[in-house]
PDB file of C-alpha atoms in Angstrom:
ATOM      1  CA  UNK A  51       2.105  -3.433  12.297  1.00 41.00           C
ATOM      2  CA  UNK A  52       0.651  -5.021  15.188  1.00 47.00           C
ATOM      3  CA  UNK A  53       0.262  -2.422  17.215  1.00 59.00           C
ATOM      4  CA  UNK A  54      -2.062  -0.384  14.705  1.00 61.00           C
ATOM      5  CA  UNK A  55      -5.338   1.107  15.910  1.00 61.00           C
ATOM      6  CA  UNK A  56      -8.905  -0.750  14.552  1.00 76.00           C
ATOM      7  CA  UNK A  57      -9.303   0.836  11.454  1.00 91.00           C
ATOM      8  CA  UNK A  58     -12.178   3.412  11.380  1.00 93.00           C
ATOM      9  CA  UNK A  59     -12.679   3.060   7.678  1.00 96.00           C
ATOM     10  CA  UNK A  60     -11.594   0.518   4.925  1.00 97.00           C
ATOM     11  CA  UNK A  61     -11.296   1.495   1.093  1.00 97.00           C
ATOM     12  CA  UNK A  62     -11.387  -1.521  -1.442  1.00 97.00           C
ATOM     13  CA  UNK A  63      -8.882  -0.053  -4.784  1.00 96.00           C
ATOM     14  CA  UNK A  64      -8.504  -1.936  -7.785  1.00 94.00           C
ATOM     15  CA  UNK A  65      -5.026  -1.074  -9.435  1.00 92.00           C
ATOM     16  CA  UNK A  66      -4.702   0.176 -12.332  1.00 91.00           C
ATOM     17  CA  UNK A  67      -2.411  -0.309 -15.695  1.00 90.00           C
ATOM     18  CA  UNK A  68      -1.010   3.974 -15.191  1.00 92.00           C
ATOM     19  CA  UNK A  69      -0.261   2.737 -11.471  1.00 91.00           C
ATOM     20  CA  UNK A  70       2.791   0.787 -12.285  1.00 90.00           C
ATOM     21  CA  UNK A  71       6.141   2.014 -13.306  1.00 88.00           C
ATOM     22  CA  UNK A  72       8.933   0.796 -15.390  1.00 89.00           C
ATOM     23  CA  UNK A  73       9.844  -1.993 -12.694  1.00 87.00           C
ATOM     24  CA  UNK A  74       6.357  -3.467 -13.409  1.00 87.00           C
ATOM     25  CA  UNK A  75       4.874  -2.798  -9.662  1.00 89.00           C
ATOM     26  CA  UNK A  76       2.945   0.279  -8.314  1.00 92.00           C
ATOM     27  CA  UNK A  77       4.946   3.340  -8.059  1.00 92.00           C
ATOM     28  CA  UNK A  78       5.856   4.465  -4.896  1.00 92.00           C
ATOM     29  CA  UNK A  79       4.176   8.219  -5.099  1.00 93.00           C
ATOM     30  CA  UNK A  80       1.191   6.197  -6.409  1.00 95.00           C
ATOM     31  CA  UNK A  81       1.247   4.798  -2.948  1.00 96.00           C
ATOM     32  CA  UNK A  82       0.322   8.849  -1.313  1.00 96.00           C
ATOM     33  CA  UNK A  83      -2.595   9.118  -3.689  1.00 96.00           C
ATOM     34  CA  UNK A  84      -4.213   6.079  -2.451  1.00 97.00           C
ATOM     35  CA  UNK A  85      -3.900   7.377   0.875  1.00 97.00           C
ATOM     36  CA  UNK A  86      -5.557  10.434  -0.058  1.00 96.00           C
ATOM     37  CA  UNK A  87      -8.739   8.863  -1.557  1.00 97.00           C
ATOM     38  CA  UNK A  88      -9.591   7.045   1.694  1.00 98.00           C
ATOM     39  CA  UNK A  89      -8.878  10.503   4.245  1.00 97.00           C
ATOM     40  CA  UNK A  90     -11.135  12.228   1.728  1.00 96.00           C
ATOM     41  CA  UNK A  91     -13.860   9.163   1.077  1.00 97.00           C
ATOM     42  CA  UNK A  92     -13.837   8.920   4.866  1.00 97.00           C
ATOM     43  CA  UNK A  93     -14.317  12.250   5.986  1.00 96.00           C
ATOM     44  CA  UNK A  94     -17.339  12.663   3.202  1.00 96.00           C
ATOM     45  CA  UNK A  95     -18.438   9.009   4.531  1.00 96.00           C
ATOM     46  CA  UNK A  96     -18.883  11.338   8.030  1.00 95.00           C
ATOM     47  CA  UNK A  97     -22.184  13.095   6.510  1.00 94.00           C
ATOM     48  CA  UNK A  98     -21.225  16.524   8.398  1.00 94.00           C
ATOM     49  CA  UNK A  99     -19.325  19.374   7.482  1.00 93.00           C
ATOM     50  CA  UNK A 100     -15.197  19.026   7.954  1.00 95.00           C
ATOM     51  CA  UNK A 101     -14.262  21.469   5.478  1.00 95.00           C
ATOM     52  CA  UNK A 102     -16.169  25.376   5.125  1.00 95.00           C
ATOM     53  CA  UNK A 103     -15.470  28.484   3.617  1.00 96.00           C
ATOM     54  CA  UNK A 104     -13.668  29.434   6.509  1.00 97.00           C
ATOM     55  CA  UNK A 105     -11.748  26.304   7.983  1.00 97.00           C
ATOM     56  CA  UNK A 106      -9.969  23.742   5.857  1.00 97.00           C
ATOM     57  CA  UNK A 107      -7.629  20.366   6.876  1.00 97.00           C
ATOM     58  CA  UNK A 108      -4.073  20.802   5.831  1.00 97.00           C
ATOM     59  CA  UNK A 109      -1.744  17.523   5.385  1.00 97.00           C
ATOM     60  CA  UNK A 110       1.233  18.587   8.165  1.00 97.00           C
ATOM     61  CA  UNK A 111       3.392  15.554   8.149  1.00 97.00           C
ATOM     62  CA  UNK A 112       3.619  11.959   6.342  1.00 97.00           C
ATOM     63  CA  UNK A 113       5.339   8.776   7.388  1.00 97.00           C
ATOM     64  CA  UNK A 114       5.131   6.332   5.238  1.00 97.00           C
ATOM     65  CA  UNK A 115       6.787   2.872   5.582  1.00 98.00           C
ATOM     66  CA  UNK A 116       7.192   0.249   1.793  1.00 97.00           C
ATOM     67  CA  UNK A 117       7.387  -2.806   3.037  1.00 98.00           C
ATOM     68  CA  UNK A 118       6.290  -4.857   0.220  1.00 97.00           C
ATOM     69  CA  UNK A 119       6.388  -3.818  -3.427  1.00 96.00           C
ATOM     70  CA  UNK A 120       2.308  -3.844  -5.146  1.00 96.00           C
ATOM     71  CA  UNK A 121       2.470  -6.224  -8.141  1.00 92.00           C
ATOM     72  CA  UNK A 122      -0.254  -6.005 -10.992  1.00 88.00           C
ATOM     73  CA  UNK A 123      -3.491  -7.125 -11.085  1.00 90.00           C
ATOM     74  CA  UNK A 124      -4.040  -6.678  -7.355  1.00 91.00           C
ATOM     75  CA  UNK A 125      -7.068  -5.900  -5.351  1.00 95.00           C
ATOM     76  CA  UNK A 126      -6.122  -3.353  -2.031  1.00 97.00           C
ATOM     77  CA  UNK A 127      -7.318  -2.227   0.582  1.00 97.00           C
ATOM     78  CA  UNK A 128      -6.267   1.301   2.712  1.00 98.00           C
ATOM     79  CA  UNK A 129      -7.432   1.482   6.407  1.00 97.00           C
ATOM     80  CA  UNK A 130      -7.412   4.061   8.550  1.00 97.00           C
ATOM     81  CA  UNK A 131      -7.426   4.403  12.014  1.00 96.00           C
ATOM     82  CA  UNK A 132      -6.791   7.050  15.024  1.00 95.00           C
ATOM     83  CA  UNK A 133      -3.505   7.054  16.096  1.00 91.00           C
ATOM     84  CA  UNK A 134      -3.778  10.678  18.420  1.00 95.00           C
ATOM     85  CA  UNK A 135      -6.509  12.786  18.663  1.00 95.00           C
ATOM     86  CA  UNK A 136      -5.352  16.524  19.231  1.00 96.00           C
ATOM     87  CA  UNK A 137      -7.386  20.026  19.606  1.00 97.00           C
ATOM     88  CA  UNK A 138      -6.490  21.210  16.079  1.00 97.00           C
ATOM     89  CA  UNK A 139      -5.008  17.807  14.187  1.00 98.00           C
ATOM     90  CA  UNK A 140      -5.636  14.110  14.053  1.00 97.00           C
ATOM     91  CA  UNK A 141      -2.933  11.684  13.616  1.00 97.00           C
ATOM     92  CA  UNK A 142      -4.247   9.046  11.260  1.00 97.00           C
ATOM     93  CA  UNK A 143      -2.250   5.423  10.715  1.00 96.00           C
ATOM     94  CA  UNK A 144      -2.707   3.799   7.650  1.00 97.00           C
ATOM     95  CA  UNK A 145      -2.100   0.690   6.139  1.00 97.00           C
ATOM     96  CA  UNK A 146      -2.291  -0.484   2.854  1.00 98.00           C
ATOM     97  CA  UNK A 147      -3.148  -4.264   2.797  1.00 98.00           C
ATOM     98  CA  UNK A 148      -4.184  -7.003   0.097  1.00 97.00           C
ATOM     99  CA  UNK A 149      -7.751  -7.896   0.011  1.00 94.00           C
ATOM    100  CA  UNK A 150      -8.678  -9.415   2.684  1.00 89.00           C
ATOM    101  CA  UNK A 151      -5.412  -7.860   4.925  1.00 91.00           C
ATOM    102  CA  UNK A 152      -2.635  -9.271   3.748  1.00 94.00           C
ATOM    103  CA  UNK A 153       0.284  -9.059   2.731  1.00 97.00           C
ATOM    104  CA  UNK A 154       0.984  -5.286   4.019  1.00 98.00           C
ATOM    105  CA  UNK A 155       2.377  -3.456   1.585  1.00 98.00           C
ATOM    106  CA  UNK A 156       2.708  -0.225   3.947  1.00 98.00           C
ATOM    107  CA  UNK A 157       2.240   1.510   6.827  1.00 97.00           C
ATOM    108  CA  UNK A 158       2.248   4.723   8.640  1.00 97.00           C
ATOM    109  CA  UNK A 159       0.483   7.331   9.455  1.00 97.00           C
ATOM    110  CA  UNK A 160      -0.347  11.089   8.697  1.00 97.00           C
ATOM    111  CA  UNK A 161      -0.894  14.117  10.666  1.00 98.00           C
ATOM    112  CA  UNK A 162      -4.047  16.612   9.721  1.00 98.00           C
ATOM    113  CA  UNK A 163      -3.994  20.169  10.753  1.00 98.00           C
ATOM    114  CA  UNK A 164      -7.016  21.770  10.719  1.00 98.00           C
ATOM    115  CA  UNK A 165      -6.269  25.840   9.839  1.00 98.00           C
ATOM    116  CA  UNK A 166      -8.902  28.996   9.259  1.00 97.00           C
ATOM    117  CA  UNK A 167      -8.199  29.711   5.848  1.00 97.00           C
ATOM    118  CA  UNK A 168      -7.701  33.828   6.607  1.00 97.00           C
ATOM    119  CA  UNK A 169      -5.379  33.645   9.144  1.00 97.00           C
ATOM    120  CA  UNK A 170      -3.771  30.484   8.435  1.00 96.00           C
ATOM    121  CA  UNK A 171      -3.468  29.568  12.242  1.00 97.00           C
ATOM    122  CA  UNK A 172      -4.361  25.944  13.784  1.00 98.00           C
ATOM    123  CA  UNK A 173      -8.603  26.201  14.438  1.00 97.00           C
ATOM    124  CA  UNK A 174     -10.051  23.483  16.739  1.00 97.00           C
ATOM    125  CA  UNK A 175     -10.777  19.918  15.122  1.00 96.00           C
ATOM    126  CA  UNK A 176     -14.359  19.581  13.260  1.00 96.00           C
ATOM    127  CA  UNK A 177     -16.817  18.118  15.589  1.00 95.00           C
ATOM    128  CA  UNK A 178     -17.768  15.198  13.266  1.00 95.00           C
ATOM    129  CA  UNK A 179     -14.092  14.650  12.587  1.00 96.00           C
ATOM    130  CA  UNK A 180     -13.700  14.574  16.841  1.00 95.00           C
ATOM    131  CA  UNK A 181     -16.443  11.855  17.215  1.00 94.00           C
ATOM    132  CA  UNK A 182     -15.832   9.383  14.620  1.00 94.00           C
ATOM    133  CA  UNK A 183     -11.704   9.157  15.334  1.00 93.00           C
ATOM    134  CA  UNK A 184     -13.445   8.359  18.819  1.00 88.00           C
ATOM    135  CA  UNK A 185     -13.184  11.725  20.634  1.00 75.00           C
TER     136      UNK A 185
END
């Protein structure tokens, strides 16, 4: 996707053999876990607090397009980048690439809610999450 936001963080993934499914390529859900690792990788990369006892990020919506399928071996890549900055989410795109950005295998993006755990209501965005999506 052309149009995608510079990626505010990169994360290299080797594949591996339990990846694959019967048609010899990645398996789709496979596809959501990657996506996972890098939110969570770059939110720790941050080196402030985005989760507490009291306030947590909640996954509120997916999109996810499969353009190409992910043989094996194959080095990847997920990037991430800002797509909408809110008071209480962040809309993150995401792309998983080949090494080296290409071919694209998919893209999308994600939407993540921050809540307060007790009540369960939308709490304002983490400051460190705010300034590194460029807030």
């Amino acid at each position: 996707m052309s149009d995608a936001p510079a990626p505010l963080y990169r994360l290299p993934i080797e594949l591996r053999w339990r990846d694959l499914d019967a048609f010899n390529h990645v398996n789709n859900a496979n596809f959501m876990t990657y996506l996972e690792e890098a939110r969570i990788r770059w939110f720790d990369s941050l080196g402030e607090e985005w989760v507490t006892e009291r306030t947590a990020p909640l996954l509120a919506a997916v999109q996810m397009n499969y353009r190409l399928p992910i043989p094996y071996p194959a080095s990847i890549e997920v990037e991430l980048g800002c797509g909408r900055l809110g008071t209480t989410s962040v809309t993150l795109s995401h792309r998983i690439v080949g090494a080296g950005g290409s071919p694209l295998y998919a893209d999308g993006h994600v939407v993540m809610v921050w809540i307060d755990r007790a009540s369960g209501r939308p709490t304002p965005l983490p400051d460190a999450v705010r300034r590194a999506a460029g807030g």
